[in-house]
PDB file of N, CA and C in Angstrom:
ATOM      1  N   TRP A  28     194.838 102.639-244.430  1.00  0.00           N
ATOM      2  CA  TRP A  28     193.850 103.619-244.727  1.00  0.00           C
ATOM      3  C   TRP A  28     194.200 105.167-244.275  1.00  0.00           C
ATOM      4  N   ASP A  29     195.211 105.082-243.372  1.00  0.00           N
ATOM      5  CA  ASP A  29     195.613 106.334-242.902  1.00  0.00           C
ATOM      6  C   ASP A  29     195.971 107.433-243.858  1.00  0.00           C
ATOM      7  N   GLU A  30     196.744 107.047-244.668  1.00  0.00           N
ATOM      8  CA  GLU A  30     197.161 107.865-245.843  1.00  0.00           C
ATOM      9  C   GLU A  30     195.925 108.728-246.416  1.00  0.00           C
ATOM     10  N   PHE A  31     194.868 108.046-246.354  1.00  0.00           N
ATOM     11  CA  PHE A  31     193.539 108.794-247.118  1.00  0.00           C
ATOM     12  C   PHE A  31     192.981 109.840-245.965  1.00  0.00           C
ATOM     13  N   ALA A  32     193.339 109.641-244.793  1.00  0.00           N
ATOM     14  CA  ALA A  32     192.923 110.602-243.801  1.00  0.00           C
ATOM     15  C   ALA A  32     193.680 111.742-243.511  1.00  0.00           C
ATOM     16  N   ALA A  33     194.945 111.802-243.854  1.00  0.00           N
ATOM     17  CA  ALA A  33     196.061 112.555-243.708  1.00  0.00           C
ATOM     18  C   ALA A  33     195.903 113.812-244.498  1.00  0.00           C
ATOM     19  N   PRO A  34     196.203 115.073-243.500  1.00  0.00           N
ATOM     20  CA  PRO A  34     196.237 116.414-244.123  1.00  0.00           C
ATOM     21  C   PRO A  34     196.706 116.456-245.806  1.00  0.00           C
ATOM     22  N   GLY A  35     195.921 116.990-246.522  1.00  0.00           N
ATOM     23  CA  GLY A  35     196.387 117.128-248.103  1.00  0.00           C
ATOM     24  C   GLY A  35     196.030 116.006-248.859  1.00  0.00           C
ATOM     25  N   ALA A  36     195.308 114.934-248.123  1.00  0.00           N
ATOM     26  CA  ALA A  36     194.854 113.812-248.821  1.00  0.00           C
ATOM     27  C   ALA A  36     193.577 114.154-249.805  1.00  0.00           C
ATOM     28  N   PRO A  37     193.470 113.517-250.833  1.00  0.00           N
ATOM     29  CA  PRO A  37     192.355 113.761-251.918  1.00  0.00           C
ATOM     30  C   PRO A  37     190.982 113.469-250.995  1.00  0.00           C
ATOM     31  N   SER A  38     189.915 114.074-251.204  1.00  0.00           N
ATOM     32  CA  SER A  38     188.616 113.700-250.678  1.00  0.00           C
ATOM     33  C   SER A  38     188.030 112.601-251.742  1.00  0.00           C
ATOM     34  N   MET A  39     187.407 111.671-250.957  1.00  0.00           N
ATOM     35  CA  MET A  39     186.847 110.705-251.801  1.00  0.00           C
ATOM     36  C   MET A  39     185.235 110.838-251.649  1.00  0.00           C
ATOM     37  N   ASP A  40     184.494 110.347-252.662  1.00  0.00           N
ATOM     38  CA  ASP A  40     183.093 110.468-252.535  1.00  0.00           C
ATOM     39  C   ASP A  40     182.594 109.153-251.887  1.00  0.00           C
ATOM     40  N   PHE A  41     183.136 108.067-251.871  1.00  0.00           N
ATOM     41  CA  PHE A  41     182.863 106.885-251.551  1.00  0.00           C
ATOM     42  C   PHE A  41     183.678 105.916-250.807  1.00  0.00           C
ATOM     43  N   ILE A  42     183.436 105.219-249.896  1.00  0.00           N
ATOM     44  CA  ILE A  42     184.489 104.241-249.301  1.00  0.00           C
ATOM     45  C   ILE A  42     183.844 103.089-248.947  1.00  0.00           C
ATOM     46  N   PHE A  43     184.234 101.897-249.392  1.00  0.00           N
ATOM     47  CA  PHE A  43     183.617 100.706-249.240  1.00  0.00           C
ATOM     48  C   PHE A  43     184.839  99.696-248.541  1.00  0.00           C
ATOM     49  N   THR A  44     184.289  99.205-247.324  1.00  0.00           N
ATOM     50  CA  THR A  44     185.144  98.028-246.569  1.00  0.00           C
ATOM     51  C   THR A  44     184.825  96.764-247.130  1.00  0.00           C
ATOM     52  N   VAL A  45     185.443  95.861-247.594  1.00  0.00           N
ATOM     53  CA  VAL A  45     185.234  94.593-247.985  1.00  0.00           C
ATOM     54  C   VAL A  45     185.687  93.508-246.873  1.00  0.00           C
ATOM     55  N   CYS A  46     186.547  93.878-246.044  1.00  0.00           N
ATOM     56  CA  CYS A  46     187.093  92.903-244.955  1.00  0.00           C
ATOM     57  C   CYS A  46     186.310  93.223-243.493  1.00  0.00           C
ATOM     58  N   ASP A  47     185.652  92.099-243.076  1.00  0.00           N
ATOM     59  CA  ASP A  47     185.024  92.067-241.964  1.00  0.00           C
ATOM     60  C   ASP A  47     185.399  92.734-240.654  1.00  0.00           C
ATOM     61  N   ASN A  48     186.928  92.537-240.597  1.00  0.00           N
ATOM     62  CA  ASN A  48     187.563  93.071-239.591  1.00  0.00           C
ATOM     63  C   ASN A  48     187.414  94.801-239.541  1.00  0.00           C
ATOM     64  N   ALA A  49     187.823  95.153-240.659  1.00  0.00           N
ATOM     65  CA  ALA A  49     187.836  96.632-240.794  1.00  0.00           C
ATOM     66  C   ALA A  49     186.241  97.220-240.822  1.00  0.00           C
ATOM     67  N   ALA A  50     185.289  96.569-241.109  1.00  0.00           N
ATOM     68  CA  ALA A  50     183.828  96.875-240.748  1.00  0.00           C
ATOM     69  C   ALA A  50     183.850  97.195-239.258  1.00  0.00           C
ATOM     70  N   GLY A  51     184.307  96.454-238.411  1.00  0.00           N
ATOM     71  CA  GLY A  51     184.170  96.787-236.947  1.00  0.00           C
ATOM     72  C   GLY A  51     185.243  97.775-236.477  1.00  0.00           C
ATOM     73  N   GLU A  52     186.144  98.285-237.115  1.00  0.00           N
ATOM     74  CA  GLU A  52     186.976  99.179-236.659  1.00  0.00           C
ATOM     75  C   GLU A  52     186.325 100.656-236.957  1.00  0.00           C
ATOM     76  N   VAL A  53     187.152 101.573-235.914  1.00  0.00           N
ATOM     77  CA  VAL A  53     186.690 102.899-235.941  1.00  0.00           C
ATOM     78  C   VAL A  53     187.511 103.516-236.985  1.00  0.00           C
ATOM     79  N   CYS A  54     186.599 104.131-237.918  1.00  0.00           N
ATOM     80  CA  CYS A  54     187.186 104.682-239.213  1.00  0.00           C
ATOM     81  C   CYS A  54     187.846 106.120-238.894  1.00  0.00           C
ATOM     82  N   PRO A  55     188.744 106.669-239.691  1.00  0.00           N
ATOM     83  CA  PRO A  55     189.205 107.947-239.542  1.00  0.00           C
ATOM     84  C   PRO A  55     188.052 108.712-240.003  1.00  0.00           C
ATOM     85  N   LEU A  56     188.185 110.232-239.598  1.00  0.00           N
ATOM     86  CA  LEU A  56     187.417 111.415-240.251  1.00  0.00           C
ATOM     87  C   LEU A  56     187.892 111.422-241.708  1.00  0.00           C
ATOM     88  N   TRP A  57     187.272 111.094-242.451  1.00  0.00           N
ATOM     89  CA  TRP A  57     187.626 111.240-244.061  1.00  0.00           C
ATOM     90  C   TRP A  57     187.415 112.682-244.602  1.00  0.00           C
ATOM     91  N   PRO A  58     188.307 113.341-245.197  1.00  0.00           N
ATOM     92  CA  PRO A  58     188.185 114.521-245.856  1.00  0.00           C
ATOM     93  C   PRO A  58     186.909 114.495-246.867  1.00  0.00           C
ATOM     94  N   GLY A  59     185.765 115.378-246.791  1.00  0.00           N
ATOM     95  CA  GLY A  59     184.948 115.385-247.766  1.00  0.00           C
ATOM     96  C   GLY A  59     183.757 114.655-247.349  1.00  0.00           C
ATOM     97  N   HIS A  60     183.821 113.951-246.121  1.00  0.00           N
ATOM     98  CA  HIS A  60     182.557 113.229-245.659  1.00  0.00           C
ATOM     99  C   HIS A  60     181.979 112.281-246.592  1.00  0.00           C
ATOM    100  N   PRO A  61     182.715 111.355-246.941  1.00  0.00           N
ATOM    101  CA  PRO A  61     182.343 110.291-248.261  1.00  0.00           C
ATOM    102  C   PRO A  61     181.337 109.346-247.529  1.00  0.00           C
ATOM    103  N   THR A  62     180.414 108.998-248.655  1.00  0.00           N
ATOM    104  CA  THR A  62     179.500 107.991-248.082  1.00  0.00           C
ATOM    105  C   THR A  62     180.099 106.649-248.003  1.00  0.00           C
ATOM    106  N   SER A  63     179.795 105.862-247.066  1.00  0.00           N
ATOM    107  CA  SER A  63     180.391 104.673-246.867  1.00  0.00           C
ATOM    108  C   SER A  63     179.589 103.435-246.642  1.00  0.00           C
ATOM    109  N   ALA A  64     179.980 102.313-247.020  1.00  0.00           N
ATOM    110  CA  ALA A  64     179.350 101.065-246.752  1.00  0.00           C
ATOM    111  C   ALA A  64     180.142  99.909-246.876  1.00  0.00           C
ATOM    112  N   HIS A  65     179.728  98.658-245.990  1.00  0.00           N
ATOM    113  CA  HIS A  65     180.458  97.662-245.907  1.00  0.00           C
ATOM    114  C   HIS A  65     179.859  96.551-247.029  1.00  0.00           C
ATOM    115  N   TRP A  66     180.766  96.011-247.794  1.00  0.00           N
ATOM    116  CA  TRP A  66     180.563  94.946-248.876  1.00  0.00           C
ATOM    117  C   TRP A  66     181.557  93.795-248.645  1.00  0.00           C
ATOM    118  N   GLY A  67     181.223  93.191-247.468  1.00  0.00           N
ATOM    119  CA  GLY A  67     181.879  92.256-246.955  1.00  0.00           C
ATOM    120  C   GLY A  67     181.799  90.855-247.854  1.00  0.00           C
ATOM    121  N   ILE A  68     182.909  90.367-248.093  1.00  0.00           N
ATOM    122  CA  ILE A  68     183.163  88.886-248.741  1.00  0.00           C
ATOM    123  C   ILE A  68     184.198  88.206-248.114  1.00  0.00           C
ATOM    124  N   GLU A  69     183.898  86.851-248.242  1.00  0.00           N
ATOM    125  CA  GLU A  69     185.051  86.029-247.627  1.00  0.00           C
ATOM    126  C   GLU A  69     186.501  86.368-248.132  1.00  0.00           C
ATOM    127  N   ASP A  70     187.539  86.208-247.124  1.00  0.00           N
ATOM    128  CA  ASP A  70     188.854  86.544-247.515  1.00  0.00           C
ATOM    129  C   ASP A  70     189.318  85.428-248.155  1.00  0.00           C
ATOM    130  N   PRO A  71     189.520  85.316-249.427  1.00  0.00           N
ATOM    131  CA  PRO A  71     189.875  84.313-250.222  1.00  0.00           C
ATOM    132  C   PRO A  71     191.415  83.890-249.749  1.00  0.00           C
ATOM    133  N   ALA A  72     192.199  84.708-249.253  1.00  0.00           N
ATOM    134  CA  ALA A  72     193.598  84.428-248.956  1.00  0.00           C
ATOM    135  C   ALA A  72     193.635  83.591-247.718  1.00  0.00           C
ATOM    136  N   ALA A  73     192.352  83.476-246.884  1.00  0.00           N
ATOM    137  CA  ALA A  73     192.140  82.681-245.906  1.00  0.00           C
ATOM    138  C   ALA A  73     191.983  81.286-246.109  1.00  0.00           C
ATOM    139  N   VAL A  74     191.688  80.924-247.171  1.00  0.00           N
ATOM    140  CA  VAL A  74     191.060  79.645-247.648  1.00  0.00           C
ATOM    141  C   VAL A  74     192.261  78.632-247.402  1.00  0.00           C
ATOM    142  N   GLU A  75     192.106  77.539-246.948  1.00  0.00           N
ATOM    143  CA  GLU A  75     193.228  76.436-246.883  1.00  0.00           C
ATOM    144  C   GLU A  75     192.595  75.208-247.708  1.00  0.00           C
ATOM    145  N   GLY A  76     193.782  74.255-247.917  1.00  0.00           N
ATOM    146  CA  GLY A  76     193.360  73.304-248.777  1.00  0.00           C
ATOM    147  C   GLY A  76     194.060  73.163-250.019  1.00  0.00           C
ATOM    148  N   PRO A  77     193.486  72.365-250.931  1.00  0.00           N
ATOM    149  CA  PRO A  77     194.327  72.171-252.305  1.00  0.00           C
ATOM    150  C   PRO A  77     194.298  73.577-253.144  1.00  0.00           C
ATOM    151  N   GLU A  78     195.031  73.542-253.924  1.00  0.00           N
ATOM    152  CA  GLU A  78     195.138  74.612-254.725  1.00  0.00           C
ATOM    153  C   GLU A  78     193.891  75.145-255.669  1.00  0.00           C
ATOM    154  N   PHE A  79     193.167  74.137-255.930  1.00  0.00           N
ATOM    155  CA  PHE A  79     191.907  74.416-256.791  1.00  0.00           C
ATOM    156  C   PHE A  79     191.031  75.082-255.991  1.00  0.00           C
ATOM    157  N   ARG A  80     190.741  74.729-254.655  1.00  0.00           N
ATOM    158  CA  ARG A  80     189.901  75.331-253.671  1.00  0.00           C
ATOM    159  C   ARG A  80     190.506  76.801-253.382  1.00  0.00           C
ATOM    160  N   LYS A  81     191.575  76.910-253.456  1.00  0.00           N
ATOM    161  CA  LYS A  81     192.195  78.576-253.285  1.00  0.00           C
ATOM    162  C   LYS A  81     191.813  79.199-254.368  1.00  0.00           C
ATOM    163  N   ARG A  82     192.140  78.672-255.537  1.00  0.00           N
ATOM    164  CA  ARG A  82     191.825  79.259-256.728  1.00  0.00           C
ATOM    165  C   ARG A  82     190.207  79.635-256.792  1.00  0.00           C
ATOM    166  N   ALA A  83     189.423  78.703-256.552  1.00  0.00           N
ATOM    167  CA  ALA A  83     187.971  79.173-256.566  1.00  0.00           C
ATOM    168  C   ALA A  83     187.807  80.165-255.631  1.00  0.00           C
ATOM    169  N   ALA A  84     188.140  80.233-254.594  1.00  0.00           N
ATOM    170  CA  ALA A  84     188.036  81.379-253.554  1.00  0.00           C
ATOM    171  C   ALA A  84     188.218  82.675-254.052  1.00  0.00           C
ATOM    172  N   PHE A  85     189.446  82.593-254.822  1.00  0.00           N
ATOM    173  CA  PHE A  85     189.592  84.051-255.373  1.00  0.00           C
ATOM    174  C   PHE A  85     188.687  84.366-256.718  1.00  0.00           C
ATOM    175  N   ASP A  86     188.447  83.246-257.380  1.00  0.00           N
ATOM    176  CA  ASP A  86     187.521  83.468-258.498  1.00  0.00           C
ATOM    177  C   ASP A  86     186.297  84.017-257.862  1.00  0.00           C
ATOM    178  N   ASP A  87     185.726  83.430-256.789  1.00  0.00           N
ATOM    179  CA  ASP A  87     184.402  83.824-256.282  1.00  0.00           C
ATOM    180  C   ASP A  87     184.339  85.275-255.677  1.00  0.00           C
ATOM    181  N   ALA A  88     185.433  85.575-254.987  1.00  0.00           N
ATOM    182  CA  ALA A  88     185.756  86.889-254.616  1.00  0.00           C
ATOM    183  C   ALA A  88     185.581  87.880-255.773  1.00  0.00           C
ATOM    184  N   LEU A  89     186.333  87.495-256.732  1.00  0.00           N
ATOM    185  CA  LEU A  89     186.372  88.359-258.258  1.00  0.00           C
ATOM    186  C   LEU A  89     184.787  88.753-258.529  1.00  0.00           C
ATOM    187  N   THR A  90     184.190  87.681-258.594  1.00  0.00           N
ATOM    188  CA  THR A  90     182.700  87.521-259.321  1.00  0.00           C
ATOM    189  C   THR A  90     182.051  88.413-258.395  1.00  0.00           C
ATOM    190  N   TYR A  91     181.983  88.167-257.032  1.00  0.00           N
ATOM    191  CA  TYR A  91     181.128  89.090-256.044  1.00  0.00           C
ATOM    192  C   TYR A  91     181.488  90.614-256.157  1.00  0.00           C
ATOM    193  N   MET A  92     182.833  90.859-256.344  1.00  0.00           N
ATOM    194  CA  MET A  92     183.207  92.366-256.413  1.00  0.00           C
ATOM    195  C   MET A  92     182.743  92.828-257.712  1.00  0.00           C
ATOM    196  N   ARG A  93     183.021  92.093-258.641  1.00  0.00           N
ATOM    197  CA  ARG A  93     182.426  92.715-259.986  1.00  0.00           C
ATOM    198  C   ARG A  93     180.970  92.894-260.030  1.00  0.00           C
ATOM    199  N   ASN A  94     180.096  91.908-259.361  1.00  0.00           N
ATOM    200  CA  ASN A  94     178.748  92.314-259.362  1.00  0.00           C
ATOM    201  C   ASN A  94     178.336  93.645-258.572  1.00  0.00           C
ATOM    202  N   ARG A  95     178.926  93.714-257.650  1.00  0.00           N
ATOM    203  CA  ARG A  95     178.651  94.987-256.627  1.00  0.00           C
ATOM    204  C   ARG A  95     179.278  96.147-257.335  1.00  0.00           C
ATOM    205  N   ILE A  96     180.462  96.219-258.150  1.00  0.00           N
ATOM    206  CA  ILE A  96     180.855  97.289-258.695  1.00  0.00           C
ATOM    207  C   ILE A  96     179.988  97.693-260.077  1.00  0.00           C
ATOM    208  N   SER A  97     179.386  96.497-260.490  1.00  0.00           N
ATOM    209  CA  SER A  97     178.476  96.734-261.544  1.00  0.00           C
ATOM    210  C   SER A  97     177.202  97.395-261.299  1.00  0.00           C
ATOM    211  N   ALA A  98     176.655  96.974-259.780  1.00  0.00           N
ATOM    212  CA  ALA A  98     175.382  97.580-259.606  1.00  0.00           C
ATOM    213  C   ALA A  98     175.571  98.789-258.986  1.00  0.00           C
ATOM    214  N   PHE A  99     176.872  99.322-258.339  1.00  0.00           N
ATOM    215  CA  PHE A  99     177.296 100.578-258.098  1.00  0.00           C
ATOM    216  C   PHE A  99     177.248 101.611-259.355  1.00  0.00           C
ATOM    217  N   ILE A 100     178.030 101.101-260.247  1.00  0.00           N
ATOM    218  CA  ILE A 100     177.896 102.142-261.520  1.00  0.00           C
ATOM    219  C   ILE A 100     176.922 102.323-262.296  1.00  0.00           C
ATOM    220  N   ASN A 101     175.810 101.494-261.853  1.00  0.00           N
ATOM    221  CA  ASN A 101     174.412 101.756-262.611  1.00  0.00           C
ATOM    222  C   ASN A 101     173.592 102.376-261.639  1.00  0.00           C
ATOM    223  N   LEU A 102     173.883 102.864-260.437  1.00  0.00           N
ATOM    224  CA  LEU A 102     172.999 103.605-259.732  1.00  0.00           C
ATOM    225  C   LEU A 102     172.571 104.919-260.318  1.00  0.00           C
ATOM    226  N   PRO A 103     171.622 105.496-260.089  1.00  0.00           N
ATOM    227  CA  PRO A 103     171.416 106.814-260.611  1.00  0.00           C
ATOM    228  C   PRO A 103     171.833 107.946-259.678  1.00  0.00           C
ATOM    229  N   ILE A 104     173.103 108.155-259.168  1.00  0.00           N
ATOM    230  CA  ILE A 104     173.619 108.699-258.171  1.00  0.00           C
ATOM    231  C   ILE A 104     173.208 109.998-258.215  1.00  0.00           C
ATOM    232  N   ALA A 105     173.126 110.929-259.362  1.00  0.00           N
ATOM    233  CA  ALA A 105     172.584 112.294-259.351  1.00  0.00           C
ATOM    234  C   ALA A 105     171.185 112.469-258.953  1.00  0.00           C
ATOM    235  N   SER A 106     170.473 111.581-258.978  1.00  0.00           N
ATOM    236  CA  SER A 106     169.048 111.778-258.932  1.00  0.00           C
ATOM    237  C   SER A 106     168.507 111.279-257.494  1.00  0.00           C
ATOM    238  N   ILE A 107     169.292 110.727-256.709  1.00  0.00           N
ATOM    239  CA  ILE A 107     168.816 110.170-255.432  1.00  0.00           C
ATOM    240  C   ILE A 107     169.365 110.691-254.130  1.00  0.00           C
ATOM    241  N   ASP A 108     168.631 110.847-253.141  1.00  0.00           N
ATOM    242  CA  ASP A 108     169.170 111.752-251.893  1.00  0.00           C
ATOM    243  C   ASP A 108     170.310 110.812-251.290  1.00  0.00           C
ATOM    244  N   ARG A 109     170.861 111.352-250.435  1.00  0.00           N
ATOM    245  CA  ARG A 109     172.004 110.716-249.580  1.00  0.00           C
ATOM    246  C   ARG A 109     171.470 109.677-248.705  1.00  0.00           C
ATOM    247  N   LEU A 110     170.275 109.719-248.194  1.00  0.00           N
ATOM    248  CA  LEU A 110     169.831 108.534-247.474  1.00  0.00           C
ATOM    249  C   LEU A 110     169.609 107.383-248.397  1.00  0.00           C
ATOM    250  N   ALA A 111     168.919 107.718-249.441  1.00  0.00           N
ATOM    251  CA  ALA A 111     168.555 106.666-250.397  1.00  0.00           C
ATOM    252  C   ALA A 111     169.528 105.867-250.855  1.00  0.00           C
ATOM    253  N   LEU A 112     170.817 106.805-251.006  1.00  0.00           N
ATOM    254  CA  LEU A 112     171.925 106.331-251.634  1.00  0.00           C
ATOM    255  C   LEU A 112     172.581 105.329-250.804  1.00  0.00           C
ATOM    256  N   LYS A 113     172.671 105.739-249.329  1.00  0.00           N
ATOM    257  CA  LYS A 113     173.110 105.022-248.482  1.00  0.00           C
ATOM    258  C   LYS A 113     172.450 103.592-248.380  1.00  0.00           C
ATOM    259  N   ALA A 114     171.191 103.534-248.484  1.00  0.00           N
ATOM    260  CA  ALA A 114     170.240 102.392-248.411  1.00  0.00           C
ATOM    261  C   ALA A 114     170.562 101.485-249.556  1.00  0.00           C
ATOM    262  N   LYS A 115     170.750 101.946-250.677  1.00  0.00           N
ATOM    263  CA  LYS A 115     171.178 101.197-252.053  1.00  0.00           C
ATOM    264  C   LYS A 115     172.630 100.730-251.931  1.00  0.00           C
ATOM    265  N   LEU A 116     173.589 101.597-251.197  1.00  0.00           N
ATOM    266  CA  LEU A 116     174.670 101.017-251.204  1.00  0.00           C
ATOM    267  C   LEU A 116     174.864  99.766-250.088  1.00  0.00           C
ATOM    268  N   GLN A 117     174.068  99.865-249.098  1.00  0.00           N
ATOM    269  CA  GLN A 117     174.066  98.749-248.080  1.00  0.00           C
ATOM    270  C   GLN A 117     173.449  97.462-248.821  1.00  0.00           C
ATOM    271  N   ALA A 118     172.265  97.796-249.598  1.00  0.00           N
ATOM    272  CA  ALA A 118     171.709  96.634-250.296  1.00  0.00           C
ATOM    273  C   ALA A 118     172.728  95.918-251.490  1.00  0.00           C
ATOM    274  N   ILE A 119     173.545  96.697-252.038  1.00  0.00           N
ATOM    275  CA  ILE A 119     174.538  96.142-252.812  1.00  0.00           C
ATOM    276  C   ILE A 119     175.649  95.174-252.027  1.00  0.00           C
ATOM    277  N   GLY A 120     175.835  95.713-250.893  1.00  0.00           N
ATOM    278  CA  GLY A 120     176.801  95.038-249.887  1.00  0.00           C
ATOM    279  C   GLY A 120     175.984  93.727-249.414  1.00  0.00           C
ATOM    280  N   ALA A 121     174.615  93.681-249.359  1.00  0.00           N
ATOM    281  CA  ALA A 121     173.967  92.267-249.032  1.00  0.00           C
ATOM    282  C   ALA A 121     173.924  91.303-250.275  1.00  0.00           C
ATOM    283  N   MET A 122     174.424  91.530-251.245  1.00  0.00           N
ATOM    284  CA  MET A 122     174.300  90.879-252.536  1.00  0.00           C
ATOM    285  C   MET A 122     174.953  89.439-252.191  1.00  0.00           C
ATOM    286  N   ASP A 123     174.682  88.559-253.237  1.00  0.00           N
ATOM    287  CA  ASP A 123     175.249  87.120-253.104  1.00  0.00           C
ATOM    288  C   ASP A 123     176.549  87.245-252.892  1.00  0.00           C
ATOM    289  N   GLY A 124     177.129  86.426-251.840  1.00  0.00           N
ATOM    290  CA  GLY A 124     178.456  86.327-251.244  1.00  0.00           C
ATOM    291  C   GLY A 124     178.710  87.131-249.985  1.00  0.00           C
ATOM    292  N   ALA A 125     177.661  88.014-249.629  1.00  0.00           N
ATOM    293  CA  ALA A 125     177.820  88.813-248.369  1.00  0.00           C
ATOM    294  C   ALA A 125     178.287  88.015-247.089  1.00  0.00           C
ATOM    295  N   THR A 126     179.070  88.709-246.376  1.00  0.00           N
ATOM    296  CA  THR A 126     179.386  88.174-244.945  1.00  0.00           C
ATOM    297  C   THR A 126     179.115  89.217-244.063  1.00  0.00           C
ATOM    298  N   SER A 127     179.103  88.898-242.741  1.00  0.00           N
ATOM    299  CA  SER A 127     178.890  90.060-241.824  1.00  0.00           C
ATOM    300  C   SER A 127     179.981  89.872-240.955  1.00  0.00           C
ATOM    301  N   PRO A 128     180.395  91.311-240.313  1.00  0.00           N
ATOM    302  CA  PRO A 128     181.425  91.347-239.352  1.00  0.00           C
ATOM    303  C   PRO A 128     181.215  90.474-238.259  1.00  0.00           C
ATOM    304  N   LYS A 129     182.291  89.717-237.870  1.00  0.00           N
ATOM    305  CA  LYS A 129     182.293  88.833-236.674  1.00  0.00           C
ATOM    306  C   LYS A 129     182.285  89.660-235.488  1.00  0.00           C
ATOM    307  N   PRO A 130     181.193  89.187-234.601  1.00  0.00           N
ATOM    308  CA  PRO A 130     181.440  89.799-233.177  1.00  0.00           C
ATOM    309  C   PRO A 130     182.556  89.546-232.333  1.00  0.00           C
ATOM    310  N   GLU A 131     182.849  90.509-231.640  1.00  0.00           N
ATOM    311  CA  GLU A 131     184.223  90.310-230.826  1.00  0.00           C
ATOM    312  C   GLU A 131     183.885  89.238-229.888  1.00  0.00           C
ATOM    313  N   VAL A 132     184.848  88.273-229.647  1.00  0.00           N
ATOM    314  CA  VAL A 132     184.583  87.448-228.527  1.00  0.00           C
ATOM    315  C   VAL A 132     185.611  87.465-227.557  1.00  0.00           C
ATOM    316  N   ALA A 133     185.052  87.506-226.385  1.00  0.00           N
ATOM    317  CA  ALA A 133     185.975  87.655-225.108  1.00  0.00           C
ATOM    318  C   ALA A 133     186.577  86.282-224.636  1.00  0.00           C
TER     319      ALA A 133
END
């Protein structure tokens, strides 16, 4: 993600993390001060076992992301303030299939 924080990088309006590890990291200062939210889902690449379980994990991840994107594109972005928008983005991240960042274990 460093290339998006480099000088001359395009400014973004929104940034969504989906990996729980990324949610716990310190993010760079993004050009344009985009609104960000965590939309965590289980990493389908981490699933072990038979091929059908791996395939199901990717299918589930796709469904969860598709549902979140659909909810996002249907937000009335032009008519809500930044604080309300942030709350709505967090609610989208809590939809079916949501995960939480794992706490650091010493």
